[in-house]
């Protein structure tokens, strides 16, 4: 399976539990055995695009093990800026918390890759976070436009509409104003829907 690494958690002394999201397979969790060999390839890192070959344990229980893997692409640029990394981590958490119940995962996979690519290119993390949250809600069939956006105060509605329909490269709004919109949208999603964000 192919996917993007969302999370890595140590389990015991010799394994990682890796969560990844794929447009084709949705949210998946696998176990990765850490090798003690000096020349072994290091495990995949956060936000890496990977291809995994997995196998189920002999009793068919528990998580599949990674038998072999290949890193298709890395995104080291995301870690070069603290706020950019924080937003990427928030996006990963959004998919971790909500990815297991998504019906049609393909458009969500496209959204996640597009958002990480924009962060990798150094585009505004605040705008990326707002646009991704809004689009995630729309893909889930939630009335983010009809309810959340429609009920904003006029100035906020104008800014939100501009941000949502204008390409990232063509805007430079005040960060505080966009953060207020993000706070408002997250509060709406958490109170009015079953999403966790």
mmCIF file of C-alpha atoms in Angstrom:
data_model
loop_
_atom_site.group_PDB
_atom_site.id
_atom_site.type_symbol
_atom_site.label_atom_id
_atom_site.label_comp_id
_atom_site.label_asym_id
_atom_site.label_seq_id
_atom_site.Cartn_x
_atom_site.Cartn_y
_atom_site.Cartn_z
ATOM 1 C CA UNK A 1 0.000 0.000 0.000
ATOM 2 C CA UNK A 2 1.017 3.585 -0.576
ATOM 3 C CA UNK A 3 0.351 6.470 1.771
ATOM 4 C CA UNK A 4 1.606 9.432 3.776
ATOM 5 C CA UNK A 5 2.993 8.966 7.277
ATOM 6 C CA UNK A 6 0.790 10.758 9.832
ATOM 7 C CA UNK A 7 2.218 9.439 13.076
ATOM 8 C CA UNK A 8 4.940 7.207 14.565
ATOM 9 C CA UNK A 9 4.729 5.858 18.110
ATOM 10 C CA UNK A 10 7.262 3.605 19.797
ATOM 11 C CA UNK A 11 5.749 0.352 21.050
ATOM 12 C CA UNK A 12 8.163 -1.622 23.145
ATOM 13 C CA UNK A 13 11.876 -1.559 22.442
ATOM 14 C CA UNK A 14 11.893 -2.743 18.880
ATOM 15 C CA UNK A 15 8.725 -1.565 17.096
ATOM 16 C CA UNK A 16 7.016 1.554 15.835
ATOM 17 C CA UNK A 17 3.269 1.804 15.323
ATOM 18 C CA UNK A 18 2.931 3.835 12.122
ATOM 19 C CA UNK A 19 -0.289 5.492 10.986
ATOM 20 C CA UNK A 20 -0.608 6.487 7.347
ATOM 21 C CA UNK A 21 -3.312 7.878 5.118
ATOM 22 C CA UNK A 22 -3.871 6.953 1.502
ATOM 23 C CA UNK A 23 -6.492 8.135 -0.949
ATOM 24 C CA UNK A 24 -6.885 4.545 -2.071
ATOM 25 C CA UNK A 25 -6.794 2.744 1.289
ATOM 26 C CA UNK A 26 -7.855 5.412 3.792
ATOM 27 C CA UNK A 27 -6.378 5.399 7.291
ATOM 28 C CA UNK A 28 -4.131 2.416 8.033
ATOM 29 C CA UNK A 29 -1.996 1.420 11.022
ATOM 30 C CA UNK A 30 0.973 -0.959 10.742
ATOM 31 C CA UNK A 31 3.828 -2.205 12.920
ATOM 32 C CA UNK A 32 7.400 -1.484 11.860
ATOM 33 C CA UNK A 33 10.245 -3.558 13.293
ATOM 34 C CA UNK A 34 13.286 -1.437 14.159
ATOM 35 C CA UNK A 35 16.503 -3.031 12.955
ATOM 36 C CA UNK A 36 19.627 -3.004 15.112
ATOM 37 C CA UNK A 37 21.906 -3.375 12.090
ATOM 38 C CA UNK A 38 24.152 -0.359 11.636
ATOM 39 C CA UNK A 39 23.650 -0.132 7.868
ATOM 40 C CA UNK A 40 19.880 -0.680 7.887
ATOM 41 C CA UNK A 41 17.649 1.927 6.296
ATOM 42 C CA UNK A 42 16.053 4.239 8.899
ATOM 43 C CA UNK A 43 12.282 4.009 9.290
ATOM 44 C CA UNK A 44 10.074 6.431 7.354
ATOM 45 C CA UNK A 45 9.551 9.833 8.939
ATOM 46 C CA UNK A 46 6.512 12.065 9.405
ATOM 47 C CA UNK A 47 4.952 13.262 6.123
ATOM 48 C CA UNK A 48 7.012 10.858 3.988
ATOM 49 C CA UNK A 49 5.237 9.270 1.035
ATOM 50 C CA UNK A 50 5.853 5.549 1.301
ATOM 51 C CA UNK A 51 5.080 2.258 -0.359
ATOM 52 C CA UNK A 52 4.742 -0.623 2.089
ATOM 53 C CA UNK A 53 4.659 -4.376 1.693
ATOM 54 C CA UNK A 54 2.897 -5.802 4.742
ATOM 55 C CA UNK A 55 2.058 -9.217 6.099
ATOM 56 C CA UNK A 56 -0.450 -10.316 8.683
ATOM 57 C CA UNK A 57 0.737 -12.247 11.742
ATOM 58 C CA UNK A 58 0.389 -16.022 11.501
ATOM 59 C CA UNK A 59 -2.695 -16.066 13.751
ATOM 60 C CA UNK A 60 -4.368 -13.299 11.727
ATOM 61 C CA UNK A 61 -4.690 -11.115 14.814
ATOM 62 C CA UNK A 62 -3.245 -7.696 15.524
ATOM 63 C CA UNK A 63 -1.726 -5.135 13.201
ATOM 64 C CA UNK A 64 0.022 -6.079 9.968
ATOM 65 C CA UNK A 65 3.827 -5.944 9.988
ATOM 66 C CA UNK A 66 5.870 -4.007 7.443
ATOM 67 C CA UNK A 67 7.839 -6.606 5.518
ATOM 68 C CA UNK A 68 9.471 -4.165 3.110
ATOM 69 C CA UNK A 69 9.152 -0.463 2.335
ATOM 70 C CA UNK A 70 10.270 2.229 -0.037
ATOM 71 C CA UNK A 71 10.252 5.969 0.580
ATOM 72 C CA UNK A 72 8.771 7.575 -2.527
ATOM 73 C CA UNK A 73 9.305 11.188 -1.443
ATOM 74 C CA UNK A 74 10.267 13.174 1.634
ATOM 75 C CA UNK A 75 9.148 16.629 2.789
ATOM 76 C CA UNK A 76 12.008 17.954 4.939
ATOM 77 C CA UNK A 77 11.074 21.579 4.116
ATOM 78 C CA UNK A 78 8.027 21.319 6.379
ATOM 79 C CA UNK A 79 10.281 21.026 9.440
ATOM 80 C CA UNK A 80 12.304 24.143 8.558
ATOM 81 C CA UNK A 81 9.669 26.425 10.098
ATOM 82 C CA UNK A 82 8.037 25.764 13.461
ATOM 83 C CA UNK A 83 4.586 27.128 12.573
ATOM 84 C CA UNK A 84 4.574 25.288 9.241
ATOM 85 C CA UNK A 85 5.399 22.037 11.060
ATOM 86 C CA UNK A 86 2.687 22.787 13.632
ATOM 87 C CA UNK A 87 0.067 23.223 10.890
ATOM 88 C CA UNK A 88 1.220 20.030 9.133
ATOM 89 C CA UNK A 89 0.881 18.207 12.457
ATOM 90 C CA UNK A 90 -2.623 19.649 12.928
ATOM 91 C CA UNK A 91 -3.563 18.406 9.462
ATOM 92 C CA UNK A 92 -2.184 14.962 10.313
ATOM 93 C CA UNK A 93 -4.226 14.978 13.549
ATOM 94 C CA UNK A 94 -7.371 15.920 11.580
ATOM 95 C CA UNK A 95 -6.893 12.844 9.379
ATOM 96 C CA UNK A 96 -5.920 10.616 12.313
ATOM 97 C CA UNK A 97 -8.990 11.585 14.330
ATOM 98 C CA UNK A 98 -11.480 11.452 11.463
ATOM 99 C CA UNK A 99 -9.939 9.236 8.781
ATOM 100 C CA UNK A 100 -11.288 5.896 9.928
ATOM 101 C CA UNK A 101 -14.936 6.659 9.089
ATOM 102 C CA UNK A 102 -14.502 8.439 5.742
ATOM 103 C CA UNK A 103 -16.584 6.835 2.984
ATOM 104 C CA UNK A 104 -14.901 7.917 -0.254
ATOM 105 C CA UNK A 105 -11.263 8.394 0.740
ATOM 106 C CA UNK A 106 -9.864 9.370 -2.673
ATOM 107 C CA UNK A 107 -10.764 13.104 -2.573
ATOM 108 C CA UNK A 108 -9.505 13.299 1.016
ATOM 109 C CA UNK A 109 -6.189 11.804 -0.072
ATOM 110 C CA UNK A 110 -5.939 14.411 -2.823
ATOM 111 C CA UNK A 111 -6.748 17.192 -0.336
ATOM 112 C CA UNK A 112 -4.099 16.008 2.124
ATOM 113 C CA UNK A 113 -1.369 15.751 -0.525
ATOM 114 C CA UNK A 114 -2.288 19.164 -1.952
ATOM 115 C CA UNK A 115 -2.121 20.747 1.516
ATOM 116 C CA UNK A 116 1.241 19.162 2.396
ATOM 117 C CA UNK A 117 2.667 20.165 -0.989
ATOM 118 C CA UNK A 118 1.608 23.784 -0.402
ATOM 119 C CA UNK A 119 3.287 23.715 3.029
ATOM 120 C CA UNK A 120 6.386 22.155 1.488
ATOM 121 C CA UNK A 121 6.535 25.008 -1.046
ATOM 122 C CA UNK A 122 6.489 27.579 1.763
ATOM 123 C CA UNK A 123 3.016 28.988 1.126
ATOM 124 C CA UNK A 124 1.139 30.568 4.033
ATOM 125 C CA UNK A 125 0.412 27.861 6.663
ATOM 126 C CA UNK A 126 -2.511 29.790 8.173
ATOM 127 C CA UNK A 127 -4.315 30.015 4.841
ATOM 128 C CA UNK A 128 -3.584 26.337 4.108
ATOM 129 C CA UNK A 129 -5.064 25.302 7.479
ATOM 130 C CA UNK A 130 -8.270 27.301 6.931
ATOM 131 C CA UNK A 131 -8.747 26.123 3.350
ATOM 132 C CA UNK A 132 -8.079 22.475 4.271
ATOM 133 C CA UNK A 133 -10.497 22.519 7.223
ATOM 134 C CA UNK A 134 -13.209 24.105 5.073
ATOM 135 C CA UNK A 135 -12.681 21.676 2.196
ATOM 136 C CA UNK A 136 -12.560 18.695 4.562
ATOM 137 C CA UNK A 137 -15.987 19.727 5.876
ATOM 138 C CA UNK A 138 -17.363 20.144 2.364
ATOM 139 C CA UNK A 139 -16.056 16.741 1.271
ATOM 140 C CA UNK A 140 -17.809 15.259 4.316
ATOM 141 C CA UNK A 141 -21.066 16.817 3.077
ATOM 142 C CA UNK A 142 -21.297 19.276 5.966
ATOM 143 C CA UNK A 143 -22.983 22.693 5.508
ATOM 144 C CA UNK A 144 -19.814 24.700 6.107
ATOM 145 C CA UNK A 145 -20.766 27.195 3.403
ATOM 146 C CA UNK A 146 -24.496 27.317 4.128
ATOM 147 C CA UNK A 147 -24.187 27.505 7.932
ATOM 148 C CA UNK A 148 -20.723 28.457 9.210
ATOM 149 C CA UNK A 149 -19.759 30.873 6.422
ATOM 150 C CA UNK A 150 -23.261 32.288 5.986
ATOM 151 C CA UNK A 151 -23.540 33.176 9.690
ATOM 152 C CA UNK A 152 -20.236 35.032 10.030
ATOM 153 C CA UNK A 153 -20.302 38.790 10.584
ATOM 154 C CA UNK A 154 -20.064 40.696 7.313
ATOM 155 C CA UNK A 155 -16.354 41.620 7.486
ATOM 156 C CA UNK A 156 -15.371 38.111 8.530
ATOM 157 C CA UNK A 157 -17.557 36.629 5.803
ATOM 158 C CA UNK A 158 -15.926 38.837 3.161
ATOM 159 C CA UNK A 159 -12.422 37.858 4.322
ATOM 160 C CA UNK A 160 -13.299 34.150 4.551
ATOM 161 C CA UNK A 161 -14.868 34.171 1.082
ATOM 162 C CA UNK A 162 -11.818 35.930 -0.373
ATOM 163 C CA UNK A 163 -9.406 33.506 1.299
ATOM 164 C CA UNK A 164 -11.379 30.436 0.248
ATOM 165 C CA UNK A 165 -11.782 31.331 -3.436
ATOM 166 C CA UNK A 166 -8.417 33.018 -4.081
ATOM 167 C CA UNK A 167 -5.240 31.070 -4.824
ATOM 168 C CA UNK A 168 -2.698 30.940 -2.008
ATOM 169 C CA UNK A 169 -0.025 32.764 -3.995
ATOM 170 C CA UNK A 170 -2.299 35.781 -4.587
ATOM 171 C CA UNK A 171 -3.133 36.701 -0.997
ATOM 172 C CA UNK A 172 -1.454 38.044 2.107
ATOM 173 C CA UNK A 173 -4.098 38.753 4.773
ATOM 174 C CA UNK A 174 -3.315 39.505 8.420
ATOM 175 C CA UNK A 175 -2.443 36.276 10.192
ATOM 176 C CA UNK A 176 -4.508 37.157 13.302
ATOM 177 C CA UNK A 177 -7.678 37.585 11.225
ATOM 178 C CA UNK A 178 -7.234 34.210 9.537
ATOM 179 C CA UNK A 179 -6.463 32.565 12.890
ATOM 180 C CA UNK A 180 -9.777 33.973 14.189
ATOM 181 C CA UNK A 181 -11.564 32.352 11.239
ATOM 182 C CA UNK A 182 -9.813 29.040 11.925
ATOM 183 C CA UNK A 183 -10.842 29.204 15.586
ATOM 184 C CA UNK A 184 -14.432 29.948 14.553
ATOM 185 C CA UNK A 185 -14.551 27.119 11.994
ATOM 186 C CA UNK A 186 -13.016 24.590 14.397
ATOM 187 C CA UNK A 187 -15.516 25.576 17.095
ATOM 188 C CA UNK A 188 -18.376 25.144 14.608
ATOM 189 C CA UNK A 189 -17.105 21.755 13.392
ATOM 190 C CA UNK A 190 -16.609 20.485 16.947
ATOM 191 C CA UNK A 191 -20.007 21.644 18.176
ATOM 192 C CA UNK A 192 -22.229 21.156 15.133
ATOM 193 C CA UNK A 193 -20.740 18.001 13.574
ATOM 194 C CA UNK A 194 -19.177 14.703 14.591
ATOM 195 C CA UNK A 195 -15.742 15.744 13.331
ATOM 196 C CA UNK A 196 -12.932 16.175 15.835
ATOM 197 C CA UNK A 197 -10.583 18.999 15.015
#
